[in-house]
Amino acid sequence: KFRIMETMSKTSLLEVQTNLGENGMMLCNYTESDELANSSRAQFSNLSVLLRKAWDLDKHRQYYMSESSCNTMCRLNAAILLTGTPKSVLARLFSDVESGMMQRFIPMMMPRLKRTFRPPKFMPLESEEETERDALLMRLWQKDLSLGDETLMLEMPKTQRMIEDWYDALEERYNDGEVTDVEADLSHRVGQFMMRAAIPFVALYGEEQKDVLELIRWLGDYAYYNI
């Protein structure tokens, strides 16, 4: 189960996450990145810490004696989706690359389109594609439900080797002077993006399929070059 949030304070984030329990997830959707940058400016640094811990599924414990705070001990679990101009995102949210905030995002530049005054056209999936997608999501959902309170451990040796090979190639380029220290620092979580993206496919198909590995490898390259 999860909840979608747009604006929130540090206390409300903790309150909702505590109520969600161990396996709850919160999706924070910011259609304007300024909503996150401007949300309670005085405590943004503290909110940033919680969002970083939530990406790593880290635990947070605090004990406050205040009407505007809450006592909690919970495992944070949240994902963030935000859109904005490069300046609003890079200058206001990711100006401090050492905090690790930017490393937990995959930046994606939207291509510039020729200016038109006509209304945008919606390009939906074909009916066959929608049917296939819905069937796959339903299969994955049913697999999750059938587990109950149990945990399914996935064996993913091919994915692990592929990620290790990806990092070996990056390390070789770094040692040859083709990658800067900043690029190396911003890339050390790319492998986690790849592993997390592979998990639902392996759970769905029951094996590490070749086309899935190729897709995950593409995702790693995509994340790296955008960062």
PDB file of C-alpha atoms in Angstrom:
ATOM      1  CA  LYS A   1       0.000   0.000   0.000  1.00  0.00           C
ATOM      2  CA  PHE A   2       1.180   3.518  -0.656  1.00  0.00           C
ATOM      3  CA  ARG A   3       0.030   7.109  -0.565  1.00  0.00           C
ATOM      4  CA  ILE A   4       0.714   9.951  -2.980  1.00  0.00           C
ATOM      5  CA  MET A   5       1.833  13.242  -1.474  1.00  0.00           C
ATOM      6  CA  GLU A   6       2.622  16.609  -3.025  1.00  0.00           C
ATOM      7  CA  THR A   7       3.490  18.968  -0.198  1.00  0.00           C
ATOM      8  CA  MET A   8       4.537  17.814   3.225  1.00  0.00           C
ATOM      9  CA  SER A   9       6.554  18.747   6.274  1.00  0.00           C
ATOM     10  CA  LYS A  10       9.102  16.638   8.068  1.00  0.00           C
ATOM     11  CA  THR A  11       6.575  15.745  10.763  1.00  0.00           C
ATOM     12  CA  SER A  12       3.820  14.796   8.306  1.00  0.00           C
ATOM     13  CA  LEU A  13       6.246  12.606   6.335  1.00  0.00           C
ATOM     14  CA  LEU A  14       7.136  10.700   9.489  1.00  0.00           C
ATOM     15  CA  GLU A  15       3.522  10.482  10.622  1.00  0.00           C
ATOM     16  CA  VAL A  16       2.339   8.979   7.329  1.00  0.00           C
ATOM     17  CA  GLN A  17       5.301   6.648   7.029  1.00  0.00           C
ATOM     18  CA  THR A  18       4.798   5.371  10.562  1.00  0.00           C
ATOM     19  CA  ASN A  19       1.144   4.625   9.815  1.00  0.00           C
ATOM     20  CA  LEU A  20       2.056   2.747   6.641  1.00  0.00           C
ATOM     21  CA  GLY A  21       4.037   0.192   8.618  1.00  0.00           C
ATOM     22  CA  GLU A  22       7.065  -1.832   7.584  1.00  0.00           C
ATOM     23  CA  ASN A  23       6.014  -2.506   3.982  1.00  0.00           C
ATOM     24  CA  GLY A  24       4.279   0.788   3.245  1.00  0.00           C
ATOM     25  CA  MET A  25       5.531   3.105   0.535  1.00  0.00           C
ATOM     26  CA  MET A  26       4.892   6.770  -0.113  1.00  0.00           C
ATOM     27  CA  LEU A  27       5.044   8.307  -3.591  1.00  0.00           C
ATOM     28  CA  CYS A  28       5.824  12.021  -3.581  1.00  0.00           C
ATOM     29  CA  ASN A  29       4.736  13.542  -6.889  1.00  0.00           C
ATOM     30  CA  TYR A  30       5.873  17.123  -7.580  1.00  0.00           C
ATOM     31  CA  THR A  31       4.652  18.480 -10.914  1.00  0.00           C
ATOM     32  CA  GLU A  32       6.600  21.631 -10.031  1.00  0.00           C
ATOM     33  CA  SER A  33       9.995  21.050  -8.456  1.00  0.00           C
ATOM     34  CA  ASP A  34       9.691  24.368  -6.614  1.00  0.00           C
ATOM     35  CA  GLU A  35       7.065  22.715  -4.404  1.00  0.00           C
ATOM     36  CA  LEU A  36       9.799  20.539  -2.929  1.00  0.00           C
ATOM     37  CA  ALA A  37      12.484  23.229  -2.901  1.00  0.00           C
ATOM     38  CA  ASN A  38      10.206  25.736  -1.201  1.00  0.00           C
ATOM     39  CA  SER A  39       8.458  23.343   1.161  1.00  0.00           C
ATOM     40  CA  SER A  40       9.235  24.698   4.564  1.00  0.00           C
ATOM     41  CA  ARG A  41      12.553  26.303   3.621  1.00  0.00           C
ATOM     42  CA  ALA A  42      13.651  26.479   7.241  1.00  0.00           C
ATOM     43  CA  GLN A  43      13.611  22.708   7.565  1.00  0.00           C
ATOM     44  CA  PHE A  44      14.374  21.609   3.987  1.00  0.00           C
ATOM     45  CA  SER A  45      17.775  20.271   5.009  1.00  0.00           C
ATOM     46  CA  ASN A  46      16.094  17.997   7.557  1.00  0.00           C
ATOM     47  CA  LEU A  47      13.454  16.958   5.007  1.00  0.00           C
ATOM     48  CA  SER A  48      16.240  16.191   2.529  1.00  0.00           C
ATOM     49  CA  VAL A  49      17.856  13.872   5.054  1.00  0.00           C
ATOM     50  CA  LEU A  50      14.608  11.939   5.491  1.00  0.00           C
ATOM     51  CA  LEU A  51      14.050  11.636   1.734  1.00  0.00           C
ATOM     52  CA  ARG A  52      17.588  10.322   1.282  1.00  0.00           C
ATOM     53  CA  LYS A  53      17.066   7.791   4.060  1.00  0.00           C
ATOM     54  CA  ALA A  54      13.748   6.780   2.487  1.00  0.00           C
ATOM     55  CA  TRP A  55      15.504   5.967  -0.809  1.00  0.00           C
ATOM     56  CA  ASP A  56      17.803   3.588   1.083  1.00  0.00           C
ATOM     57  CA  LEU A  57      14.961   2.104   3.182  1.00  0.00           C
ATOM     58  CA  ASP A  58      16.835   3.329   6.243  1.00  0.00           C
ATOM     59  CA  LYS A  59      15.372   3.503   9.737  1.00  0.00           C
ATOM     60  CA  HIS A  60      14.667   6.785  11.485  1.00  0.00           C
ATOM     61  CA  ARG A  61      14.234   7.254  15.228  1.00  0.00           C
ATOM     62  CA  GLN A  62      13.374  10.425  17.040  1.00  0.00           C
ATOM     63  CA  TYR A  63      11.921  11.431  20.366  1.00  0.00           C
ATOM     64  CA  TYR A  64      10.619  14.988  20.682  1.00  0.00           C
ATOM     65  CA  MET A  65       8.599  16.756  23.346  1.00  0.00           C
ATOM     66  CA  SER A  66       6.782  19.212  21.102  1.00  0.00           C
ATOM     67  CA  GLU A  67       3.237  19.720  19.818  1.00  0.00           C
ATOM     68  CA  SER A  68       4.561  20.166  16.272  1.00  0.00           C
ATOM     69  CA  SER A  69       6.639  16.972  16.288  1.00  0.00           C
ATOM     70  CA  CYS A  70       6.022  13.280  16.655  1.00  0.00           C
ATOM     71  CA  ASN A  71       7.827  10.418  18.308  1.00  0.00           C
ATOM     72  CA  THR A  72       8.584   7.602  15.918  1.00  0.00           C
ATOM     73  CA  MET A  73      10.784   4.662  15.061  1.00  0.00           C
ATOM     74  CA  CYS A  74      10.075   3.499  11.528  1.00  0.00           C
ATOM     75  CA  ARG A  75      11.693   2.302   8.314  1.00  0.00           C
ATOM     76  CA  LEU A  76      11.340   5.037   5.726  1.00  0.00           C
ATOM     77  CA  ASN A  77      10.243   4.055   2.224  1.00  0.00           C
ATOM     78  CA  ALA A  78       9.440   6.753  -0.323  1.00  0.00           C
ATOM     79  CA  ALA A  79       9.907   7.457  -4.013  1.00  0.00           C
ATOM     80  CA  ILE A  80       9.970  10.920  -5.574  1.00  0.00           C
ATOM     81  CA  LEU A  81       8.874  12.000  -9.034  1.00  0.00           C
ATOM     82  CA  LEU A  82       9.375  15.658  -9.931  1.00  0.00           C
ATOM     83  CA  THR A  83       9.449  17.850 -13.002  1.00  0.00           C
ATOM     84  CA  GLY A  84      10.845  21.322 -13.537  1.00  0.00           C
ATOM     85  CA  THR A  85      13.229  23.432 -15.560  1.00  0.00           C
ATOM     86  CA  PRO A  86      16.953  22.572 -15.379  1.00  0.00           C
ATOM     87  CA  LYS A  87      17.628  25.696 -13.319  1.00  0.00           C
ATOM     88  CA  SER A  88      14.895  24.989 -10.778  1.00  0.00           C
ATOM     89  CA  VAL A  89      16.025  21.393 -10.349  1.00  0.00           C
ATOM     90  CA  LEU A  90      19.803  21.677 -10.564  1.00  0.00           C
ATOM     91  CA  ALA A  91      20.311  25.046  -8.887  1.00  0.00           C
ATOM     92  CA  ARG A  92      17.746  24.747  -6.105  1.00  0.00           C
ATOM     93  CA  LEU A  93      17.645  21.029  -5.314  1.00  0.00           C
ATOM     94  CA  PHE A  94      20.896  19.503  -6.505  1.00  0.00           C
ATOM     95  CA  SER A  95      23.422  22.296  -6.047  1.00  0.00           C
ATOM     96  CA  ASP A  96      25.073  20.322  -3.231  1.00  0.00           C
ATOM     97  CA  VAL A  97      26.263  17.132  -4.940  1.00  0.00           C
ATOM     98  CA  GLU A  98      28.055  15.907  -1.811  1.00  0.00           C
ATOM     99  CA  SER A  99      24.806  15.438   0.119  1.00  0.00           C
ATOM    100  CA  GLY A 100      23.888  12.470  -2.065  1.00  0.00           C
ATOM    101  CA  MET A 101      20.456  13.860  -3.002  1.00  0.00           C
ATOM    102  CA  MET A 102      21.212  14.019  -6.725  1.00  0.00           C
ATOM    103  CA  GLN A 103      22.686  10.510  -6.731  1.00  0.00           C
ATOM    104  CA  ARG A 104      19.284   9.120  -5.825  1.00  0.00           C
ATOM    105  CA  PHE A 105      17.601  10.548  -8.939  1.00  0.00           C
ATOM    106  CA  ILE A 106      17.714   9.690 -12.628  1.00  0.00           C
ATOM    107  CA  PRO A 107      17.666  13.060 -14.440  1.00  0.00           C
ATOM    108  CA  MET A 108      15.890  12.973 -17.789  1.00  0.00           C
ATOM    109  CA  MET A 109      16.032  15.909 -20.182  1.00  0.00           C
ATOM    110  CA  MET A 110      12.856  16.382 -22.168  1.00  0.00           C
ATOM    111  CA  PRO A 111      13.621  17.189 -25.834  1.00  0.00           C
ATOM    112  CA  ARG A 112      12.784  20.636 -27.099  1.00  0.00           C
ATOM    113  CA  LEU A 113       9.904  20.544 -29.539  1.00  0.00           C
ATOM    114  CA  LYS A 114       9.141  22.895 -32.378  1.00  0.00           C
ATOM    115  CA  ARG A 115       6.819  25.586 -31.038  1.00  0.00           C
ATOM    116  CA  THR A 116       3.222  25.097 -32.032  1.00  0.00           C
ATOM    117  CA  PHE A 117       0.015  26.795 -31.021  1.00  0.00           C
ATOM    118  CA  ARG A 118      -2.074  23.710 -31.601  1.00  0.00           C
ATOM    119  CA  PRO A 119      -3.253  21.688 -28.600  1.00  0.00           C
ATOM    120  CA  PRO A 120      -1.089  18.693 -27.678  1.00  0.00           C
ATOM    121  CA  LYS A 121      -2.117  15.306 -29.002  1.00  0.00           C
ATOM    122  CA  PHE A 122      -2.476  12.376 -26.658  1.00  0.00           C
ATOM    123  CA  MET A 123      -0.784   9.244 -28.014  1.00  0.00           C
ATOM    124  CA  PRO A 124      -2.293   6.287 -26.137  1.00  0.00           C
ATOM    125  CA  LEU A 125      -1.063   2.720 -26.329  1.00  0.00           C
ATOM    126  CA  GLU A 126      -2.663   0.413 -28.830  1.00  0.00           C
ATOM    127  CA  SER A 127      -5.438  -1.722 -27.330  1.00  0.00           C
ATOM    128  CA  GLU A 128      -3.286  -4.856 -27.669  1.00  0.00           C
ATOM    129  CA  GLU A 129      -0.438  -3.142 -25.821  1.00  0.00           C
ATOM    130  CA  GLU A 130      -2.748  -1.998 -23.041  1.00  0.00           C
ATOM    131  CA  THR A 131      -4.129  -5.509 -22.671  1.00  0.00           C
ATOM    132  CA  GLU A 132      -0.625  -6.998 -22.482  1.00  0.00           C
ATOM    133  CA  ARG A 133       0.528  -4.413 -19.945  1.00  0.00           C
ATOM    134  CA  ASP A 134      -2.526  -4.862 -17.736  1.00  0.00           C
ATOM    135  CA  ALA A 135      -2.139  -8.647 -17.808  1.00  0.00           C
ATOM    136  CA  LEU A 136       1.513  -8.433 -16.739  1.00  0.00           C
ATOM    137  CA  LEU A 137       0.714  -6.009 -13.918  1.00  0.00           C
ATOM    138  CA  MET A 138      -2.120  -8.250 -12.736  1.00  0.00           C
ATOM    139  CA  ARG A 139       0.185 -11.305 -12.739  1.00  0.00           C
ATOM    140  CA  LEU A 140       2.754  -9.430 -10.679  1.00  0.00           C
ATOM    141  CA  TRP A 141       0.046  -8.189  -8.300  1.00  0.00           C
ATOM    142  CA  GLN A 142      -1.313 -11.720  -7.840  1.00  0.00           C
ATOM    143  CA  LYS A 143       2.182 -13.042  -7.122  1.00  0.00           C
ATOM    144  CA  ASP A 144       2.578 -10.375  -4.450  1.00  0.00           C
ATOM    145  CA  LEU A 145      -0.791 -11.180  -2.882  1.00  0.00           C
ATOM    146  CA  SER A 146      -0.078 -14.919  -2.834  1.00  0.00           C
ATOM    147  CA  LEU A 147       3.001 -14.321  -0.666  1.00  0.00           C
ATOM    148  CA  GLY A 148       0.923 -12.998   2.215  1.00  0.00           C
ATOM    149  CA  ASP A 149       3.378 -12.019   4.933  1.00  0.00           C
ATOM    150  CA  GLU A 150       6.141 -14.138   3.434  1.00  0.00           C
ATOM    151  CA  THR A 151       9.143 -12.790   1.526  1.00  0.00           C
ATOM    152  CA  LEU A 152      10.261 -14.146  -1.853  1.00  0.00           C
ATOM    153  CA  MET A 153      14.041 -14.285  -2.201  1.00  0.00           C
ATOM    154  CA  LEU A 154      15.126 -13.836  -5.835  1.00  0.00           C
ATOM    155  CA  GLU A 155      18.325 -15.321  -7.202  1.00  0.00           C
ATOM    156  CA  MET A 156      19.813 -12.779  -9.611  1.00  0.00           C
ATOM    157  CA  PRO A 157      23.420 -13.843 -10.416  1.00  0.00           C
ATOM    158  CA  LYS A 158      23.279 -12.723 -14.069  1.00  0.00           C
ATOM    159  CA  THR A 159      22.065  -9.268 -13.092  1.00  0.00           C
ATOM    160  CA  GLN A 160      24.753  -9.036 -10.426  1.00  0.00           C
ATOM    161  CA  ARG A 161      27.483 -10.004 -12.891  1.00  0.00           C
ATOM    162  CA  MET A 162      26.191  -7.558 -15.470  1.00  0.00           C
ATOM    163  CA  ILE A 163      26.268  -4.716 -12.942  1.00  0.00           C
ATOM    164  CA  GLU A 164      29.778  -5.697 -11.820  1.00  0.00           C
ATOM    165  CA  ASP A 165      30.939  -5.693 -15.456  1.00  0.00           C
ATOM    166  CA  TRP A 166      29.349  -2.270 -15.906  1.00  0.00           C
ATOM    167  CA  TYR A 167      31.292  -0.915 -12.944  1.00  0.00           C
ATOM    168  CA  ASP A 168      34.523  -2.606 -14.072  1.00  0.00           C
ATOM    169  CA  ALA A 169      34.271  -0.762 -17.392  1.00  0.00           C
ATOM    170  CA  LEU A 170      33.582   2.522 -15.569  1.00  0.00           C
ATOM    171  CA  GLU A 171      36.530   1.915 -13.227  1.00  0.00           C
ATOM    172  CA  GLU A 172      38.823   1.279 -16.189  1.00  0.00           C
ATOM    173  CA  ARG A 173      37.743   4.553 -17.785  1.00  0.00           C
ATOM    174  CA  TYR A 174      38.279   6.313 -14.449  1.00  0.00           C
ATOM    175  CA  ASN A 175      41.795   4.930 -14.093  1.00  0.00           C
ATOM    176  CA  ASP A 176      42.528   6.047 -17.663  1.00  0.00           C
ATOM    177  CA  GLY A 177      41.507   9.594 -16.746  1.00  0.00           C
ATOM    178  CA  GLU A 178      38.337   9.608 -18.868  1.00  0.00           C
ATOM    179  CA  VAL A 179      35.997   9.996 -15.875  1.00  0.00           C
ATOM    180  CA  THR A 180      36.299  12.784 -13.307  1.00  0.00           C
ATOM    181  CA  ASP A 181      35.998  12.339  -9.555  1.00  0.00           C
ATOM    182  CA  VAL A 182      32.622  14.120  -9.624  1.00  0.00           C
ATOM    183  CA  GLU A 183      31.292  11.763 -12.311  1.00  0.00           C
ATOM    184  CA  ALA A 184      32.522   8.785 -10.297  1.00  0.00           C
ATOM    185  CA  ASP A 185      30.874  10.075  -7.110  1.00  0.00           C
ATOM    186  CA  LEU A 186      27.551  10.630  -8.882  1.00  0.00           C
ATOM    187  CA  SER A 187      27.621   7.161 -10.458  1.00  0.00           C
ATOM    188  CA  HIS A 188      28.069   4.889  -7.464  1.00  0.00           C
ATOM    189  CA  ARG A 189      24.297   4.362  -7.019  1.00  0.00           C
ATOM    190  CA  VAL A 190      23.575   3.577 -10.670  1.00  0.00           C
ATOM    191  CA  GLY A 191      23.975  -0.126  -9.920  1.00  0.00           C
ATOM    192  CA  GLN A 192      21.177   0.135  -7.366  1.00  0.00           C
ATOM    193  CA  PHE A 193      18.907   1.657 -10.010  1.00  0.00           C
ATOM    194  CA  MET A 194      19.644  -1.299 -12.278  1.00  0.00           C
ATOM    195  CA  MET A 195      19.108  -3.930  -9.582  1.00  0.00           C
ATOM    196  CA  ARG A 196      15.835  -2.396  -8.400  1.00  0.00           C
ATOM    197  CA  ALA A 197      14.510  -2.130 -11.952  1.00  0.00           C
ATOM    198  CA  ALA A 198      15.351  -5.797 -12.595  1.00  0.00           C
ATOM    199  CA  ILE A 199      13.565  -7.133  -9.503  1.00  0.00           C
ATOM    200  CA  PRO A 200       9.927  -6.924 -10.758  1.00  0.00           C
ATOM    201  CA  PHE A 201      10.875  -8.510 -14.102  1.00  0.00           C
ATOM    202  CA  VAL A 202      12.636 -11.438 -12.440  1.00  0.00           C
ATOM    203  CA  ALA A 203       9.736 -11.836 -10.017  1.00  0.00           C
ATOM    204  CA  LEU A 204       7.290 -11.767 -12.931  1.00  0.00           C
ATOM    205  CA  TYR A 205       9.060 -14.123 -15.334  1.00  0.00           C
ATOM    206  CA  GLY A 206      10.805 -16.324 -12.777  1.00  0.00           C
ATOM    207  CA  GLU A 207      14.158 -15.991 -14.544  1.00  0.00           C
ATOM    208  CA  GLU A 208      16.701 -13.449 -15.738  1.00  0.00           C
ATOM    209  CA  GLN A 209      15.737 -13.163 -19.387  1.00  0.00           C
ATOM    210  CA  LYS A 210      18.241 -11.884 -21.946  1.00  0.00           C
ATOM    211  CA  ASP A 211      16.065  -9.009 -23.157  1.00  0.00           C
ATOM    212  CA  VAL A 212      15.490  -7.892 -19.554  1.00  0.00           C
ATOM    213  CA  LEU A 213      19.244  -7.829 -18.892  1.00  0.00           C
ATOM    214  CA  GLU A 214      19.724  -5.740 -22.021  1.00  0.00           C
ATOM    215  CA  LEU A 215      16.993  -3.350 -20.864  1.00  0.00           C
ATOM    216  CA  ILE A 216      18.581  -3.014 -17.405  1.00  0.00           C
ATOM    217  CA  ARG A 217      22.009  -2.412 -18.936  1.00  0.00           C
ATOM    218  CA  TRP A 218      20.468   0.316 -21.102  1.00  0.00           C
ATOM    219  CA  LEU A 219      18.911   1.869 -17.992  1.00  0.00           C
ATOM    220  CA  GLY A 220      22.334   2.007 -16.312  1.00  0.00           C
ATOM    221  CA  ASP A 221      23.895   3.741 -19.310  1.00  0.00           C
ATOM    222  CA  TYR A 222      20.922   6.090 -19.528  1.00  0.00           C
ATOM    223  CA  ALA A 223      21.125   7.050 -15.854  1.00  0.00           C
ATOM    224  CA  TYR A 224      24.895   7.517 -15.986  1.00  0.00           C
ATOM    225  CA  TYR A 225      24.981   9.751 -19.060  1.00  0.00           C
ATOM    226  CA  ASN A 226      22.103  11.897 -17.843  1.00  0.00           C
ATOM    227  CA  ILE A 227      23.776  12.363 -14.466  1.00  0.00           C
TER     228      ILE A 227
END
